[in-house]
mmCIF file of C-alpha atoms and ligand atoms in Angstrom:
data_model
loop_
_atom_site.group_PDB
_atom_site.id
_atom_site.type_symbol
_atom_site.label_atom_id
_atom_site.label_comp_id
_atom_site.label_asym_id
_atom_site.label_seq_id
_atom_site.Cartn_x
_atom_site.Cartn_y
_atom_site.Cartn_z
ATOM 1 C CA MET A 1 20.473 6.078 18.610
ATOM 2 C CA ALA A 2 23.770 4.349 17.899
ATOM 3 C CA PRO A 3 25.362 4.800 14.475
ATOM 4 C CA ASN A 4 25.277 1.822 12.159
ATOM 5 C CA THR A 5 28.815 0.859 11.501
ATOM 6 C CA SER A 6 28.820 -2.862 10.760
ATOM 7 C CA THR A 7 29.794 -4.231 7.372
ATOM 8 C CA ASN A 8 27.548 -7.194 6.895
ATOM 9 C CA PRO A 9 29.264 -10.383 5.703
ATOM 10 C CA SER A 10 26.098 -11.379 3.792
ATOM 11 C CA VAL A 11 26.451 -8.406 1.441
ATOM 12 C CA ASP A 12 28.257 -8.986 -1.890
ATOM 13 C CA VAL A 13 28.637 -5.464 -3.272
ATOM 14 C CA LEU A 14 29.647 -2.606 -1.011
ATOM 15 C CA PRO A 15 27.820 0.692 -1.449
ATOM 16 C CA THR A 16 29.146 3.020 -4.123
ATOM 17 C CA PRO A 17 28.692 6.820 -4.044
ATOM 18 C CA TRP A 18 25.282 8.116 -5.089
ATOM 19 C CA THR A 19 24.997 10.843 -7.710
ATOM 20 C CA GLY A 20 22.697 13.769 -8.500
ATOM 21 C CA ARG A 21 22.527 17.473 -9.203
ATOM 22 C CA PHE A 22 24.719 19.741 -7.045
ATOM 23 C CA ASP A 23 23.256 23.064 -5.880
ATOM 24 C CA GLY A 24 25.533 23.622 -2.883
ATOM 25 C CA ASP A 25 26.788 22.015 0.302
ATOM 26 C CA GLY A 26 24.311 23.587 2.744
ATOM 27 C CA ASP A 27 21.362 21.760 4.283
ATOM 28 C CA GLU A 28 18.980 23.893 2.240
ATOM 29 C CA HIS A 29 20.385 22.372 -0.959
ATOM 30 C CA ARG A 30 20.512 18.809 0.267
ATOM 31 C CA ARG A 31 19.482 15.970 -2.032
ATOM 32 C CA TRP A 32 19.407 12.246 -1.389
ATOM 33 C CA TRP A 33 22.804 11.646 -2.978
ATOM 34 C CA GLN A 34 24.349 14.082 -0.515
ATOM 35 C CA ALA A 35 22.474 12.661 2.482
ATOM 36 C CA VAL A 36 22.936 8.903 2.058
ATOM 37 C CA ALA A 37 26.065 7.535 3.722
ATOM 38 C CA PRO A 38 27.586 4.113 3.209
ATOM 39 C CA LEU A 39 26.778 1.864 6.134
ATOM 40 C CA THR A 40 30.481 1.540 6.823
ATOM 41 C CA SER A 41 30.669 5.244 7.639
ATOM 42 C CA SER A 42 30.705 6.481 11.211
ATOM 43 C CA ALA A 43 28.275 9.343 10.571
ATOM 44 C CA ALA A 44 26.292 10.161 13.710
ATOM 45 C CA ALA A 45 22.619 9.215 13.678
ATOM 46 C CA GLY A 46 19.917 11.747 14.576
ATOM 47 C CA ALA A 47 16.909 11.411 16.851
ATOM 48 C CA SER A 48 14.737 9.342 14.466
ATOM 49 C CA ARG A 49 15.270 5.690 13.690
ATOM 50 C CA PRO A 50 17.872 5.476 10.909
ATOM 51 C CA ALA A 51 16.904 3.880 7.621
ATOM 52 C CA VAL A 52 19.138 1.431 5.799
ATOM 53 C CA VAL A 53 18.750 0.672 2.096
ATOM 54 C CA LEU A 54 19.814 -2.778 0.866
ATOM 55 C CA GLY A 55 19.699 -3.966 -2.754
ATOM 56 C CA PHE A 56 18.581 -7.484 -3.675
ATOM 57 C CA CYS A 57 19.787 -8.023 -7.242
ATOM 58 C CA SER A 58 17.841 -11.027 -8.484
ATOM 59 C CA ASP A 59 16.391 -12.217 -11.749
ATOM 60 C CA ALA A 60 16.044 -15.818 -10.609
ATOM 61 C CA GLY A 61 12.478 -15.608 -9.295
ATOM 62 C CA VAL A 62 10.978 -13.955 -12.366
ATOM 63 C CA ARG A 63 12.885 -16.306 -14.643
ATOM 64 C CA ARG A 64 11.530 -19.331 -12.762
ATOM 65 C CA ASN A 65 8.042 -17.777 -12.926
ATOM 66 C CA LYS A 66 8.297 -17.449 -16.735
ATOM 67 C CA GLY A 67 8.283 -13.653 -16.638
ATOM 68 C CA ARG A 68 10.372 -10.944 -18.315
ATOM 69 C CA VAL A 69 13.793 -10.855 -16.631
ATOM 70 C CA GLY A 70 15.734 -7.687 -15.803
ATOM 71 C CA ALA A 71 14.840 -6.873 -12.190
ATOM 72 C CA ALA A 72 18.408 -7.562 -11.020
ATOM 73 C CA ALA A 73 19.298 -4.111 -12.384
ATOM 74 C CA ALA A 74 16.537 -2.417 -10.386
ATOM 75 C CA PRO A 75 18.439 -1.489 -7.184
ATOM 76 C CA ALA A 76 20.903 0.618 -9.205
ATOM 77 C CA ALA A 77 18.055 2.231 -11.166
ATOM 78 C CA ILE A 78 16.129 3.141 -8.003
ATOM 79 C CA ARG A 79 19.247 4.600 -6.366
ATOM 80 C CA SER A 80 19.827 6.661 -9.532
ATOM 81 C CA ALA A 81 16.263 7.974 -9.390
ATOM 82 C CA LEU A 82 16.440 8.708 -5.659
ATOM 83 C CA GLY A 83 19.830 10.429 -5.781
ATOM 84 C CA PRO A 84 18.709 13.754 -7.332
ATOM 85 C CA LEU A 85 15.539 14.104 -5.187
ATOM 86 C CA ALA A 86 15.535 16.859 -2.579
ATOM 87 C CA PHE A 87 16.124 15.432 0.901
ATOM 88 C CA HIS A 88 13.493 16.537 3.413
ATOM 89 C CA LEU A 89 13.761 13.575 5.782
ATOM 90 C CA ASP A 90 14.262 13.878 9.496
ATOM 91 C CA ARG A 91 16.333 10.719 9.756
ATOM 92 C CA ASP A 92 19.704 9.434 8.667
ATOM 93 C CA VAL A 93 19.818 7.116 5.681
ATOM 94 C CA PHE A 94 22.543 4.557 5.069
ATOM 95 C CA ASP A 95 23.285 2.331 2.102
ATOM 96 C CA ALA A 96 24.319 -1.241 2.960
ATOM 97 C CA GLY A 97 25.133 -2.280 -0.623
ATOM 98 C CA ASP A 98 23.717 -5.269 -2.493
ATOM 99 C CA VAL A 99 23.061 -8.941 -2.025
ATOM 100 C CA VAL A 100 23.522 -10.481 -5.477
ATOM 101 C CA VAL A 101 21.793 -13.660 -6.614
ATOM 102 C CA GLU A 102 24.114 -15.222 -9.172
ATOM 103 C CA ASP A 103 22.463 -17.370 -11.814
ATOM 104 C CA ASP A 104 19.901 -19.589 -10.080
ATOM 105 C CA SER A 105 21.193 -19.417 -6.492
ATOM 106 C CA LEU A 106 17.936 -17.911 -5.250
ATOM 107 C CA GLU A 107 17.412 -19.787 -1.986
ATOM 108 C CA GLU A 108 20.982 -19.113 -0.852
ATOM 109 C CA GLY A 109 20.631 -15.418 -1.748
ATOM 110 C CA GLN A 110 17.343 -15.141 0.127
ATOM 111 C CA GLN A 111 18.954 -16.687 3.210
ATOM 112 C CA ARG A 112 21.879 -14.272 3.040
ATOM 113 C CA ALA A 113 19.643 -11.246 2.549
ATOM 114 C CA GLY A 114 17.471 -12.468 5.396
ATOM 115 C CA ARG A 115 20.454 -12.616 7.748
ATOM 116 C CA ALA A 116 21.543 -9.119 6.700
ATOM 117 C CA ILE A 117 18.036 -7.737 7.270
ATOM 118 C CA SER A 118 17.681 -9.365 10.705
ATOM 119 C CA GLU A 119 21.006 -7.913 11.780
ATOM 120 C CA LEU A 120 20.046 -4.432 10.573
ATOM 121 C CA LEU A 121 16.655 -4.609 12.280
ATOM 122 C CA ASP A 122 18.176 -5.779 15.542
ATOM 123 C CA ALA A 123 20.564 -2.799 15.395
ATOM 124 C CA GLY A 124 17.517 -0.529 15.486
ATOM 125 C CA ASN A 125 17.173 0.437 11.822
ATOM 126 C CA LEU A 126 14.189 0.782 9.539
ATOM 127 C CA THR A 127 15.184 -1.450 6.625
ATOM 128 C CA ALA A 128 14.253 -0.805 2.980
ATOM 129 C CA VAL A 129 15.103 -3.491 0.440
ATOM 130 C CA LEU A 130 15.219 -2.646 -3.254
ATOM 131 C CA GLY A 131 14.387 -5.788 -5.282
ATOM 132 C CA GLY A 132 14.664 -7.806 -7.435
ATOM 133 C CA GLY A 133 11.586 -9.672 -8.570
ATOM 134 C CA HIS A 134 8.961 -10.400 -5.962
ATOM 135 C CA GLU A 135 11.042 -13.329 -4.709
ATOM 136 C CA THR A 136 12.560 -10.425 -2.754
ATOM 137 C CA ALA A 137 9.569 -10.777 -0.424
ATOM 138 C CA PHE A 138 10.669 -14.158 0.904
ATOM 139 C CA ALA A 139 14.129 -12.743 1.671
ATOM 140 C CA SER A 140 12.406 -9.894 3.497
ATOM 141 C CA TYR A 141 10.220 -12.328 5.401
ATOM 142 C CA LEU A 142 13.246 -14.362 6.520
ATOM 143 C CA GLY A 143 14.819 -11.166 7.805
ATOM 144 C CA VAL A 144 11.722 -9.967 9.591
ATOM 145 C CA ALA A 145 10.813 -13.374 11.053
ATOM 146 C CA GLY A 146 14.391 -13.743 12.298
ATOM 147 C CA SER A 147 14.436 -10.342 13.978
ATOM 148 C CA ASN A 148 14.246 -9.942 17.742
ATOM 149 C CA ALA A 149 10.965 -8.044 17.370
ATOM 150 C CA VAL A 150 9.107 -10.997 15.836
ATOM 151 C CA ARG A 151 10.983 -13.674 17.797
ATOM 152 C CA SER A 152 9.952 -11.933 21.003
ATOM 153 C CA GLY A 153 6.290 -12.397 20.093
ATOM 154 C CA LYS A 154 5.255 -9.187 18.351
ATOM 155 C CA ARG A 155 2.379 -9.833 15.942
ATOM 156 C CA LEU A 156 3.648 -9.499 12.357
ATOM 157 C CA GLY A 157 1.451 -8.300 9.499
ATOM 158 C CA VAL A 158 2.449 -8.514 5.823
ATOM 159 C CA LEU A 159 0.799 -5.918 3.609
ATOM 160 C CA ASN A 160 1.323 -6.408 -0.126
ATOM 161 C CA LEU A 161 0.431 -3.780 -2.723
ATOM 162 C CA ASP A 162 0.157 -5.985 -5.791
ATOM 163 C CA ALA A 163 -2.062 -7.037 -8.687
ATOM 164 C CA HIS A 164 -1.213 -10.653 -7.785
ATOM 165 C CA PHE A 165 -1.524 -12.892 -4.714
ATOM 166 C CA ASP A 166 1.849 -14.608 -5.364
ATOM 167 C CA LEU A 167 0.494 -17.657 -3.530
ATOM 168 C CA ARG A 168 1.436 -20.188 -6.181
ATOM 169 C CA ASP A 169 1.866 -23.755 -4.961
ATOM 170 C CA GLU A 170 4.902 -24.934 -6.910
ATOM 171 C CA PRO A 171 7.789 -27.278 -6.179
ATOM 172 C CA THR A 172 10.330 -24.526 -6.885
ATOM 173 C CA PRO A 173 10.222 -21.102 -5.207
ATOM 174 C CA SER A 174 9.889 -18.148 -7.571
ATOM 175 C CA SER A 175 8.507 -14.612 -7.738
ATOM 176 C CA GLY A 176 5.052 -16.197 -7.796
ATOM 177 C CA THR A 177 5.352 -18.172 -4.536
ATOM 178 C CA PRO A 178 6.706 -15.994 -1.676
ATOM 179 C CA PHE A 179 3.517 -15.548 0.325
ATOM 180 C CA LEU A 180 2.638 -19.245 0.289
ATOM 181 C CA GLN A 181 6.194 -19.918 1.459
ATOM 182 C CA MET A 182 5.618 -17.429 4.290
ATOM 183 C CA ALA A 183 2.343 -19.106 5.236
ATOM 184 C CA GLN A 184 4.126 -22.465 5.386
ATOM 185 C CA GLU A 185 6.910 -21.022 7.542
ATOM 186 C CA GLU A 186 4.415 -19.393 9.908
ATOM 187 C CA THR A 187 2.483 -22.658 10.243
ATOM 188 C CA ALA A 188 5.715 -24.492 11.053
ATOM 189 C CA ALA A 189 6.358 -21.889 13.759
ATOM 190 C CA GLY A 190 2.883 -22.449 15.220
ATOM 191 C CA ARG A 191 1.511 -19.144 13.952
ATOM 192 C CA GLU A 192 -0.794 -17.972 11.183
ATOM 193 C CA LEU A 193 0.312 -15.582 8.463
ATOM 194 C CA ARG A 194 -1.482 -12.248 8.668
ATOM 195 C CA TYR A 195 -1.424 -11.327 4.987
ATOM 196 C CA ALA A 196 -3.359 -8.573 3.229
ATOM 197 C CA VAL A 197 -3.212 -7.457 -0.408
ATOM 198 C CA VAL A 198 -4.333 -4.188 -1.971
ATOM 199 C CA GLY A 199 -4.948 -4.103 -5.729
ATOM 200 C CA ILE A 200 -5.715 -7.677 -6.754
ATOM 201 C CA SER A 201 -6.647 -7.952 -10.439
ATOM 202 C CA GLU A 202 -9.380 -10.567 -10.753
ATOM 203 C CA PRO A 203 -8.537 -11.535 -14.366
ATOM 204 C CA ASN A 204 -4.865 -11.988 -13.472
ATOM 205 C CA ASN A 205 -5.379 -14.491 -10.633
ATOM 206 C CA THR A 206 -6.922 -17.897 -11.216
ATOM 207 C CA ARG A 207 -9.691 -19.460 -9.134
ATOM 208 C CA THR A 208 -7.042 -21.647 -7.483
ATOM 209 C CA LEU A 209 -5.237 -18.550 -6.225
ATOM 210 C CA PHE A 210 -8.458 -17.049 -4.850
ATOM 211 C CA ASP A 211 -9.224 -20.385 -3.147
ATOM 212 C CA THR A 212 -5.756 -20.474 -1.601
ATOM 213 C CA ALA A 213 -6.196 -16.903 -0.394
ATOM 214 C CA ASP A 214 -9.552 -17.785 1.170
ATOM 215 C CA ARG A 215 -8.155 -20.936 2.807
ATOM 216 C CA LEU A 216 -5.342 -18.882 4.367
ATOM 217 C CA GLY A 217 -7.669 -16.120 5.532
ATOM 218 C CA VAL A 218 -5.985 -13.544 3.303
ATOM 219 C CA LYS A 219 -7.660 -10.135 3.336
ATOM 220 C CA TYR A 220 -7.689 -8.418 -0.046
ATOM 221 C CA LEU A 221 -9.151 -5.548 -2.027
ATOM 222 C CA LEU A 222 -9.698 -5.866 -5.772
ATOM 223 C CA ASP A 223 -8.134 -3.151 -7.957
ATOM 224 C CA GLU A 224 -11.607 -1.969 -9.016
ATOM 225 C CA ASP A 225 -12.531 -1.428 -5.350
ATOM 226 C CA CYS A 226 -9.470 0.672 -4.523
ATOM 227 C CA SER A 227 -11.007 4.071 -3.928
ATOM 228 C CA ALA A 228 -8.954 6.217 -1.549
ATOM 229 C CA GLU A 229 -11.562 5.813 1.203
ATOM 230 C CA ARG A 230 -11.876 2.036 0.964
ATOM 231 C CA VAL A 231 -8.142 1.523 0.892
ATOM 232 C CA GLU A 232 -7.605 3.766 3.901
ATOM 233 C CA THR A 233 -10.182 1.839 5.943
ATOM 234 C CA PHE A 234 -8.801 -1.523 4.795
ATOM 235 C CA VAL A 235 -5.246 -0.592 5.789
ATOM 236 C CA ALA A 236 -6.353 0.945 9.109
ATOM 237 C CA ASP A 237 -8.261 -2.246 10.002
ATOM 238 C CA PHE A 238 -5.296 -4.432 9.116
ATOM 239 C CA VAL A 239 -2.772 -2.344 11.014
ATOM 240 C CA ALA A 240 -5.043 -2.286 14.077
ATOM 241 C CA GLY A 241 -4.602 -6.071 14.491
ATOM 242 C CA ILE A 242 -0.802 -6.232 14.402
ATOM 243 C CA ASP A 243 2.240 -4.908 16.239
ATOM 244 C CA VAL A 244 4.808 -4.703 13.451
ATOM 245 C CA LEU A 245 4.299 -4.317 9.718
ATOM 246 C CA TYR A 246 6.266 -5.541 6.748
ATOM 247 C CA LEU A 247 5.123 -3.583 3.675
ATOM 248 C CA THR A 248 5.936 -4.933 0.237
ATOM 249 C CA ILE A 249 5.227 -3.037 -2.970
ATOM 250 C CA ASP A 250 5.062 -4.876 -6.279
ATOM 251 C CA LEU A 251 5.164 -2.058 -8.802
ATOM 252 C CA ASP A 252 2.748 -3.906 -11.088
ATOM 253 C CA VAL A 253 -0.006 -2.767 -8.706
ATOM 254 C CA LEU A 254 0.162 0.546 -10.604
ATOM 255 C CA PRO A 255 -1.338 1.150 -14.055
ATOM 256 C CA ALA A 256 0.957 0.288 -16.980
ATOM 257 C CA SER A 257 1.047 3.979 -17.959
ATOM 258 C CA VAL A 258 2.564 4.810 -14.562
ATOM 259 C CA ALA A 259 4.692 1.667 -14.177
ATOM 260 C CA PRO A 260 5.563 0.252 -17.604
ATOM 261 C CA GLY A 261 8.901 -1.129 -16.411
ATOM 262 C CA VAL A 262 7.730 -4.336 -14.786
ATOM 263 C CA SER A 263 7.468 -7.971 -15.817
ATOM 264 C CA ALA A 264 3.660 -7.952 -15.923
ATOM 265 C CA PRO A 265 2.264 -4.442 -16.615
ATOM 266 C CA ALA A 266 -1.258 -3.818 -15.306
ATOM 267 C CA ALA A 267 -4.115 -3.026 -17.679
ATOM 268 C CA TYR A 268 -6.140 -1.512 -14.834
ATOM 269 C CA GLY A 269 -3.963 -0.793 -11.807
ATOM 270 C CA VAL A 270 -4.412 1.239 -8.649
ATOM 271 C CA PRO A 271 -3.785 4.986 -9.050
ATOM 272 C CA LEU A 272 -0.450 6.306 -7.820
ATOM 273 C CA ALA A 273 -2.231 8.777 -5.531
ATOM 274 C CA VAL A 274 -3.894 5.874 -3.689
ATOM 275 C CA ILE A 275 -0.674 3.860 -3.406
ATOM 276 C CA ASN A 276 1.237 6.910 -2.205
ATOM 277 C CA ALA A 277 -1.488 7.575 0.387
ATOM 278 C CA VAL A 278 -1.092 4.008 1.693
ATOM 279 C CA CYS A 279 2.625 4.679 2.061
ATOM 280 C CA ARG A 280 1.914 7.853 4.056
ATOM 281 C CA GLN A 281 -0.629 6.021 6.216
ATOM 282 C CA VAL A 282 1.765 3.169 6.918
ATOM 283 C CA ALA A 283 4.672 5.509 7.666
ATOM 284 C CA ALA A 284 2.493 7.412 10.144
ATOM 285 C CA SER A 285 1.127 4.247 11.773
ATOM 286 C CA GLY A 286 4.149 3.664 13.982
ATOM 287 C CA THR A 287 4.120 -0.043 13.049
ATOM 288 C CA LEU A 288 6.445 -0.078 10.030
ATOM 289 C CA LEU A 289 9.310 -2.471 10.725
ATOM 290 C CA HIS A 290 10.550 -3.199 7.211
ATOM 291 C CA LEU A 291 9.658 -2.435 3.596
ATOM 292 C CA ASP A 292 10.627 -3.540 0.137
ATOM 293 C CA ILE A 293 9.847 -2.519 -3.402
ATOM 294 C CA ALA A 294 9.953 -5.154 -6.109
ATOM 295 C CA GLU A 295 9.543 -6.023 -9.782
ATOM 296 C CA LEU A 296 11.070 -2.911 -11.368
ATOM 297 C CA ASN A 297 12.549 -4.005 -14.689
ATOM 298 C CA PRO A 298 14.627 -1.111 -16.102
ATOM 299 C CA GLU A 299 14.853 -2.864 -19.471
ATOM 300 C CA PHE A 300 11.159 -2.267 -20.095
ATOM 301 C CA ASP A 301 10.954 1.135 -18.434
ATOM 302 C CA ILE A 302 10.109 4.258 -20.450
ATOM 303 C CA ASP A 303 12.234 7.294 -19.680
ATOM 304 C CA GLY A 304 12.913 5.986 -16.149
ATOM 305 C CA ARG A 305 9.224 6.474 -15.315
ATOM 306 C CA THR A 306 8.825 3.376 -13.139
ATOM 307 C CA ALA A 307 12.140 3.954 -11.380
ATOM 308 C CA LYS A 308 11.033 7.511 -10.547
ATOM 309 C CA VAL A 309 7.761 6.199 -9.134
ATOM 310 C CA ALA A 310 9.666 3.645 -7.040
ATOM 311 C CA ALA A 311 11.946 6.404 -5.753
ATOM 312 C CA ARG A 312 9.009 8.635 -4.923
ATOM 313 C CA LEU A 313 7.340 5.864 -2.899
ATOM 314 C CA VAL A 314 10.539 5.088 -0.994
ATOM 315 C CA ASN A 315 10.857 8.806 -0.257
ATOM 316 C CA THR A 316 7.288 8.869 1.082
ATOM 317 C CA LEU A 317 7.812 5.772 3.211
ATOM 318 C CA LEU A 318 11.005 6.989 4.844
ATOM 319 C CA ALA A 319 9.751 10.552 5.428
HETATM 320 N N1 NIG B 1 5.399 -11.892 -9.118
HETATM 321 C C1 NIG B 1 4.662 -12.059 -10.084
HETATM 322 N N2 NIG B 1 3.610 -12.810 -10.048
HETATM 323 C C2 NIG B 1 2.608 -12.979 -11.037
HETATM 324 C C3 NIG B 1 3.067 -12.780 -12.460
HETATM 325 C C4 NIG B 1 1.941 -12.873 -13.392
HETATM 326 C C5 NIG B 1 2.351 -12.806 -14.846
HETATM 327 O O1 NIG B 1 3.533 -12.991 -15.167
HETATM 328 O O2 NIG B 1 1.469 -12.581 -15.657
HETATM 329 C C6 NIG B 1 2.051 -14.348 -10.831
HETATM 330 O O3 NIG B 1 2.834 -15.271 -10.647
HETATM 331 O O4 NIG B 1 0.827 -14.489 -10.816
HETATM 332 MN MN1 MN B 2 2.398 -8.481 -9.225
HETATM 333 MN MN1 MN B 3 4.027 -9.759 -6.793
#
């Protein structure tokens, strides 16, 4: 596969070197920080589809949704947690830098990130966006919907691991609205959104949100029903009806003890083992087009715990 050498004009901050422990230069000592190359590099790609990491530094969506801001610092925190991990992947990984949402310029930032993602997808990469609040998901959707794969008619599925539907009907887009925005976009394009959610917390979603989900034909599993077996079947059924998958992980799907560094920590949450198994299942499905991980707020993290979990899940997904 061709190396990925373009510098995308939509990106604000160019990639900076990753850091981590140094045990030696040989492959047997390799860690993420030694493996990840800036997208501007001319490093040769291997046999597997290359992965490209892109940061989406945004607080605007959570602020508009009346949450606890701080997710704009998440891309740097996830890179820091990924850097020291041992690198066992059979693919090249590139860093494209960050799209930065200044102040309240959310819609413009989502459009720019979307263009960057489409371009990376059309160049043959597996794209991994590090959010940002869950407004990151609408940027991801714009990128995926604008890609050649979806424009050529492939059936898109959106799988969200989240305690919340994020289907709010509000005049202003936020971290609480991205999947309703997607549904509206799909309708305008003469399609229906195929949207599934794993981990919905009943007490944290109003009747209106459940009604909206039902009206849109959203498939979901409540957090209390997320045994490993049920989740595996649910994901397998969903993936069987699509051609390409966009996976989005809102870290508040995990219990607050595992993921304290989020805007809305979960009292119940889906166990990390189950969420990690979904990531393995999705990675092995052959359908994964694009992924993102959202809602990390380093300000409320404890000992980098949530950032480490985010890094672990990204590692699983790209393996
Ligand atoms: N992306 C976050 N969405 C949730 C937040 C809930 C909360 O702040 O308690 C929502 O809007 O429902
Ligand atoms: Mn959530
Ligand atoms: Mn969410």
